[in-house]
mmCIF file of C-alpha atoms in Angstrom:
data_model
loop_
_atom_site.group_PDB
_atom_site.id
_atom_site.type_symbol
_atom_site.label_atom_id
_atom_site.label_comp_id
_atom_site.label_asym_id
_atom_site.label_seq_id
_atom_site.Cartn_x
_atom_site.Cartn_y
_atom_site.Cartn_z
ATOM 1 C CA UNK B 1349 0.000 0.000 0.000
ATOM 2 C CA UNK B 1350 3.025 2.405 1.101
ATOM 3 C CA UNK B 1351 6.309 2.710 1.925
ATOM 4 C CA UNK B 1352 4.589 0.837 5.682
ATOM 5 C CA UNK B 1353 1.552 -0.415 5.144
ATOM 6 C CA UNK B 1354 0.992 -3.969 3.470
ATOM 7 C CA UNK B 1355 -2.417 -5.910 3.574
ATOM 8 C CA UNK B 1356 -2.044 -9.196 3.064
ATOM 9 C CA UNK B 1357 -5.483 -11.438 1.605
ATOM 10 C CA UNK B 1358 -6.244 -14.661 2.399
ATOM 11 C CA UNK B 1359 -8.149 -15.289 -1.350
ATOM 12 C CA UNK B 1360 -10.713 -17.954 0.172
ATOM 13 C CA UNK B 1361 -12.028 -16.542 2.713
ATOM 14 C CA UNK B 1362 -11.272 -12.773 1.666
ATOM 15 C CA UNK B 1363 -9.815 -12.089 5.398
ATOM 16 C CA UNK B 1364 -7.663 -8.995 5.732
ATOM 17 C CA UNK B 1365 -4.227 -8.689 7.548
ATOM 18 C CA UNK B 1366 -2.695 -4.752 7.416
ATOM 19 C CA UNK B 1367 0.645 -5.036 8.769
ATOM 20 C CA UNK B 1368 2.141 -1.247 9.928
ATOM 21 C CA UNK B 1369 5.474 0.013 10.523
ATOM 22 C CA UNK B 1370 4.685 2.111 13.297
ATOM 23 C CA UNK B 1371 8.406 3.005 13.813
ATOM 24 C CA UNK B 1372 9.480 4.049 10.438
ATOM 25 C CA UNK B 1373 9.888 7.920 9.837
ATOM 26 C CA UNK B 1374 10.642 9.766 6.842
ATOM 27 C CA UNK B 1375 14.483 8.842 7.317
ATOM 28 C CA UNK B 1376 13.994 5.092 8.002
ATOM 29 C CA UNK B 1377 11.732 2.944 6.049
ATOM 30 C CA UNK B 1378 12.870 0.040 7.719
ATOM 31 C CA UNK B 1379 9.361 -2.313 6.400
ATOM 32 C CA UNK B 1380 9.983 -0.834 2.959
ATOM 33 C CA UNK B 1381 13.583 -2.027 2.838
ATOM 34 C CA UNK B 1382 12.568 -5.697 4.372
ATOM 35 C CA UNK B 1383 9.806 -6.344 1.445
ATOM 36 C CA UNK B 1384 11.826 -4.672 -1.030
ATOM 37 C CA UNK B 1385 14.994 -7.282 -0.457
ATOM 38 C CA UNK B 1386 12.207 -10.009 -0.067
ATOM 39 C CA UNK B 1387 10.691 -9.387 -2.867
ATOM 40 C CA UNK B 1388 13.571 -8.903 -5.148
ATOM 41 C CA UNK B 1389 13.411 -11.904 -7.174
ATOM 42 C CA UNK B 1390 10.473 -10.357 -9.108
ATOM 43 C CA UNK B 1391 12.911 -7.704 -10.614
ATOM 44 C CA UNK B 1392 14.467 -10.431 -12.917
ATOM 45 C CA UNK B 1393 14.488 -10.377 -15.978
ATOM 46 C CA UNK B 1394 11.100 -12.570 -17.150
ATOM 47 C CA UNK B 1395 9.452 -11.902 -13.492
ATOM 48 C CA UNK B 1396 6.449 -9.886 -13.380
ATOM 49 C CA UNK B 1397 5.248 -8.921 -9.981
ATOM 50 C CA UNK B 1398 2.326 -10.954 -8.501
ATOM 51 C CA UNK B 1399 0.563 -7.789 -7.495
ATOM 52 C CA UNK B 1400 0.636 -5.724 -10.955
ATOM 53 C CA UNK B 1401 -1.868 -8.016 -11.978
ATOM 54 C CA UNK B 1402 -5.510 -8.278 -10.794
ATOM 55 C CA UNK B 1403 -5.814 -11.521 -12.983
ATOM 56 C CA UNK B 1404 -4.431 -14.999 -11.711
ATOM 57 C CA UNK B 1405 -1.611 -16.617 -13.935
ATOM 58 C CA UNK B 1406 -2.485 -19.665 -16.137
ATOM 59 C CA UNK B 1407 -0.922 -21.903 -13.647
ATOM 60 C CA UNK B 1408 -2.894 -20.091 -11.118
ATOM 61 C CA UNK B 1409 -6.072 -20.852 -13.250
ATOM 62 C CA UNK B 1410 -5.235 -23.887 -13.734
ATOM 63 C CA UNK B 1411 -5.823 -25.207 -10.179
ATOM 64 C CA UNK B 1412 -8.829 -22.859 -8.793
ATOM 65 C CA UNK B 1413 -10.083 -25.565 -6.688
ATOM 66 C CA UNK B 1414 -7.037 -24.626 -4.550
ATOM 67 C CA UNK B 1415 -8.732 -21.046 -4.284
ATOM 68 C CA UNK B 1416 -12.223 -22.090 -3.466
ATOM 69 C CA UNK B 1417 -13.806 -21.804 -0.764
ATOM 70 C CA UNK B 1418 -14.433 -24.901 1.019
ATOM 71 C CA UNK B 1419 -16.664 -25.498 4.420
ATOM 72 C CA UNK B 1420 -13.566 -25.237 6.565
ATOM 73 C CA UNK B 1421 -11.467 -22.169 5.190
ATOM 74 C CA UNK B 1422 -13.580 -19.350 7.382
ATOM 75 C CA UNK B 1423 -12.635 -22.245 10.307
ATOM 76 C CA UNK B 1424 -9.078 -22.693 9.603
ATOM 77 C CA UNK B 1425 -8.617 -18.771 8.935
ATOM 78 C CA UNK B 1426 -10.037 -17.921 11.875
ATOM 79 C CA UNK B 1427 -7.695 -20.034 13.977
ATOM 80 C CA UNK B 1428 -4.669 -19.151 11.975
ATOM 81 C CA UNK B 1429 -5.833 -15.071 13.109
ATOM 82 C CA UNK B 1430 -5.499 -16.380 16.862
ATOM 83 C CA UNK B 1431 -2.355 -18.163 17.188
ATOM 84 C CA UNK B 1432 -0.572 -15.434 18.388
ATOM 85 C CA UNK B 1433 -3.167 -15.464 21.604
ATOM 86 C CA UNK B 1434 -2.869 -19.046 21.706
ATOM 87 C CA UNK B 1435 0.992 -19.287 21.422
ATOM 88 C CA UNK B 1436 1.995 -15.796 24.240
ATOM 89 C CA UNK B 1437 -1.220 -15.828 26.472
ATOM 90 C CA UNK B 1438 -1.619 -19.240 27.170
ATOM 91 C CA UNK B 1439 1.429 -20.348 26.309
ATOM 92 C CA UNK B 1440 0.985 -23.459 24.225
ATOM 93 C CA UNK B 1441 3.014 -24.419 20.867
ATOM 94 C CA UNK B 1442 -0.353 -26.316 18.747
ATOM 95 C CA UNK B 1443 0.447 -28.284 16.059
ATOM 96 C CA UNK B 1444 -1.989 -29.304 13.018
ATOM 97 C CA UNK B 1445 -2.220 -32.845 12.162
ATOM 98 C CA UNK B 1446 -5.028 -34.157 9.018
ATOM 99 C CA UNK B 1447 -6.604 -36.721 9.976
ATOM 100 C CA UNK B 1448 -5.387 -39.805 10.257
ATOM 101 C CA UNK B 1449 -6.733 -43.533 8.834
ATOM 102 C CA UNK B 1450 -10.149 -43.811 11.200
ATOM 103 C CA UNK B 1451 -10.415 -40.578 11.629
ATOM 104 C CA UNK B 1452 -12.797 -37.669 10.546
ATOM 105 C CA UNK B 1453 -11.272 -34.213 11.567
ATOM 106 C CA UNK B 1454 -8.251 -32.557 11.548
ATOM 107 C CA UNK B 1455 -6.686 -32.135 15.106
ATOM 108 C CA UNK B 1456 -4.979 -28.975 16.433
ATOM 109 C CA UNK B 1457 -3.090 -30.264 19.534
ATOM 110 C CA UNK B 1458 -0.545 -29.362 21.911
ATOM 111 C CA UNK B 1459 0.846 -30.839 24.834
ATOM 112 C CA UNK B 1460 1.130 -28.908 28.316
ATOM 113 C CA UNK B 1461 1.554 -28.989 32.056
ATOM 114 C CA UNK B 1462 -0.579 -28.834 34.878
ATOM 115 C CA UNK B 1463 -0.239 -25.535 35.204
ATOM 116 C CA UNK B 1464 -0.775 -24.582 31.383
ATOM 117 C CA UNK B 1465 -3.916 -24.821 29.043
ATOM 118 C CA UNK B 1466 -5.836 -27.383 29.100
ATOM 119 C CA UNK B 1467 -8.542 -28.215 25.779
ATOM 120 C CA UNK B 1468 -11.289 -26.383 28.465
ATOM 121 C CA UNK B 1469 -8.882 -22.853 28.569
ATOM 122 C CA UNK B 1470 -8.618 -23.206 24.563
ATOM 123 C CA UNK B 1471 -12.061 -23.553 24.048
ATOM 124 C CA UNK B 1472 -12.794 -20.759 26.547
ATOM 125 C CA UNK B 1473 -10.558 -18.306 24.097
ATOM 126 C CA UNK B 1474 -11.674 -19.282 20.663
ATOM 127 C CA UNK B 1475 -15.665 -19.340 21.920
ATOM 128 C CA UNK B 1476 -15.762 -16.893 24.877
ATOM 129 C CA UNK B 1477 -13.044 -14.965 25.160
ATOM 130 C CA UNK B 1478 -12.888 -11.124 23.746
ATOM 131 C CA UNK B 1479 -10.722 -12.440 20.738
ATOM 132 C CA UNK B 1480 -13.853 -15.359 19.986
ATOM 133 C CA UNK B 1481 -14.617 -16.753 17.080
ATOM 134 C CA UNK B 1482 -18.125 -15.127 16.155
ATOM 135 C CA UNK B 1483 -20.443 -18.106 15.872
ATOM 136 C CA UNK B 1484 -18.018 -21.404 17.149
ATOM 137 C CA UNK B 1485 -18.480 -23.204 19.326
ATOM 138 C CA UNK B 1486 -17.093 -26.169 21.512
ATOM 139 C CA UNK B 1487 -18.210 -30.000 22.376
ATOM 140 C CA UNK B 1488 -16.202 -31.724 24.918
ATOM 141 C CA UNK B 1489 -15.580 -35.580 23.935
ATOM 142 C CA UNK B 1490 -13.746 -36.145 27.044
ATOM 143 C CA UNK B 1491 -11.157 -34.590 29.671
ATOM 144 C CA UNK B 1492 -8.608 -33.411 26.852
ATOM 145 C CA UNK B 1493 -10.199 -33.857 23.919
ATOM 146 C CA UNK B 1494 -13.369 -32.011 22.280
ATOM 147 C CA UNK B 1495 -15.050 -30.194 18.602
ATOM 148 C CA UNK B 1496 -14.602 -26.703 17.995
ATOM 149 C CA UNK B 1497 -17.529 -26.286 14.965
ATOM 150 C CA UNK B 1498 -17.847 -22.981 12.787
ATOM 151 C CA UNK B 1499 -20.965 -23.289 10.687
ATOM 152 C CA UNK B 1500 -20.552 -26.799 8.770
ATOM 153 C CA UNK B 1501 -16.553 -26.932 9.765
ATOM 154 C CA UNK B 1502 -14.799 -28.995 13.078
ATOM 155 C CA UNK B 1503 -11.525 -29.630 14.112
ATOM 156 C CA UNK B 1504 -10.819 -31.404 17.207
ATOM 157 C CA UNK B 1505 -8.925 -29.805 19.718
ATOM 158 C CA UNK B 1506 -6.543 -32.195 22.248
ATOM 159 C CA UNK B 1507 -4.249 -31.111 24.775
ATOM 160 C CA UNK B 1508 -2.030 -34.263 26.305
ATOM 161 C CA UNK B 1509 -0.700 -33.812 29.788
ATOM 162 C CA UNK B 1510 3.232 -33.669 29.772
ATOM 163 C CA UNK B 1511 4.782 -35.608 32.639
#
């Protein structure tokens, strides 16, 4: 957008990121200088830039069902938005696995001491909390295990004990 201002899109679900250089002055455009160097590679010769073009590239077109929409994207963006909450205030490390042979969701998990978040603090934050997901909401299946749903979308959430 500027010399320290970038939004970034997330195409399926059309979510919105700004990130802002709050520090830079007129002197220092430190964010300017960072996505200029990593950018670079799209100043050689036969690169275009990805964003002077409102239209995807044919390889781009070629695979749109990698853009679409799909019942879990609003889900799975919504999650991705709070793992900075999830990582500093209750200071877990989740992990994403598919799901495996058997099994029907996708599992965001973590492991954690007695002292840290359990599955019932995680749910609290992504349903409750200020920083909520508008409209999930959370099943417990058991002490560490449970469904986070967003419309038609779950993922399990599973915190293990660490010894």
């Amino acid at each position: 957008m500027n010399g320290h201002r970038v939004r970034l899109v997330h195409l399926p679900t059309g979510g919105r990121l700004d990130l802002i250089d709050s520090l830079s002055s007129r002197r220092t455009k430190y964010m300017k200088t960072v996505f200029l160097r990593e950018t670079s590679w799209h100043d050689e010769p036969g690169s275009r830039r990805l964003w002077d073009t409102d239209a995807l590239s044919p390889q781009e077109a070629a695979r749109t069902e990698l853009w679409a929409p799909r019942p879990c994207s609003a889900l799975r963006s919504a999650l991705l938005m709070r793992s900075m909450p999830l990582w500093y205030k209750l200071d877990i490390q989740p992990a994403w696995r598919q799901p495996r042979p058997g099994e029907s969701l996708p599992t965001l998990f973590w492991e954690n001491d007695a002292d840290e978040a359990d599955t019932v603090k995680v749910a609290w934050l992504l349903t409750e909390s200020p920083v909520r997901i508008p409209g999930a909401s959370y099943e417990p299946d058991g002490p560490e295990t449970g469904r986070l749903r967003l419309g038609d979308a779950q993922v399990r959430l599973h915190s293990r004990l660490s010894v």
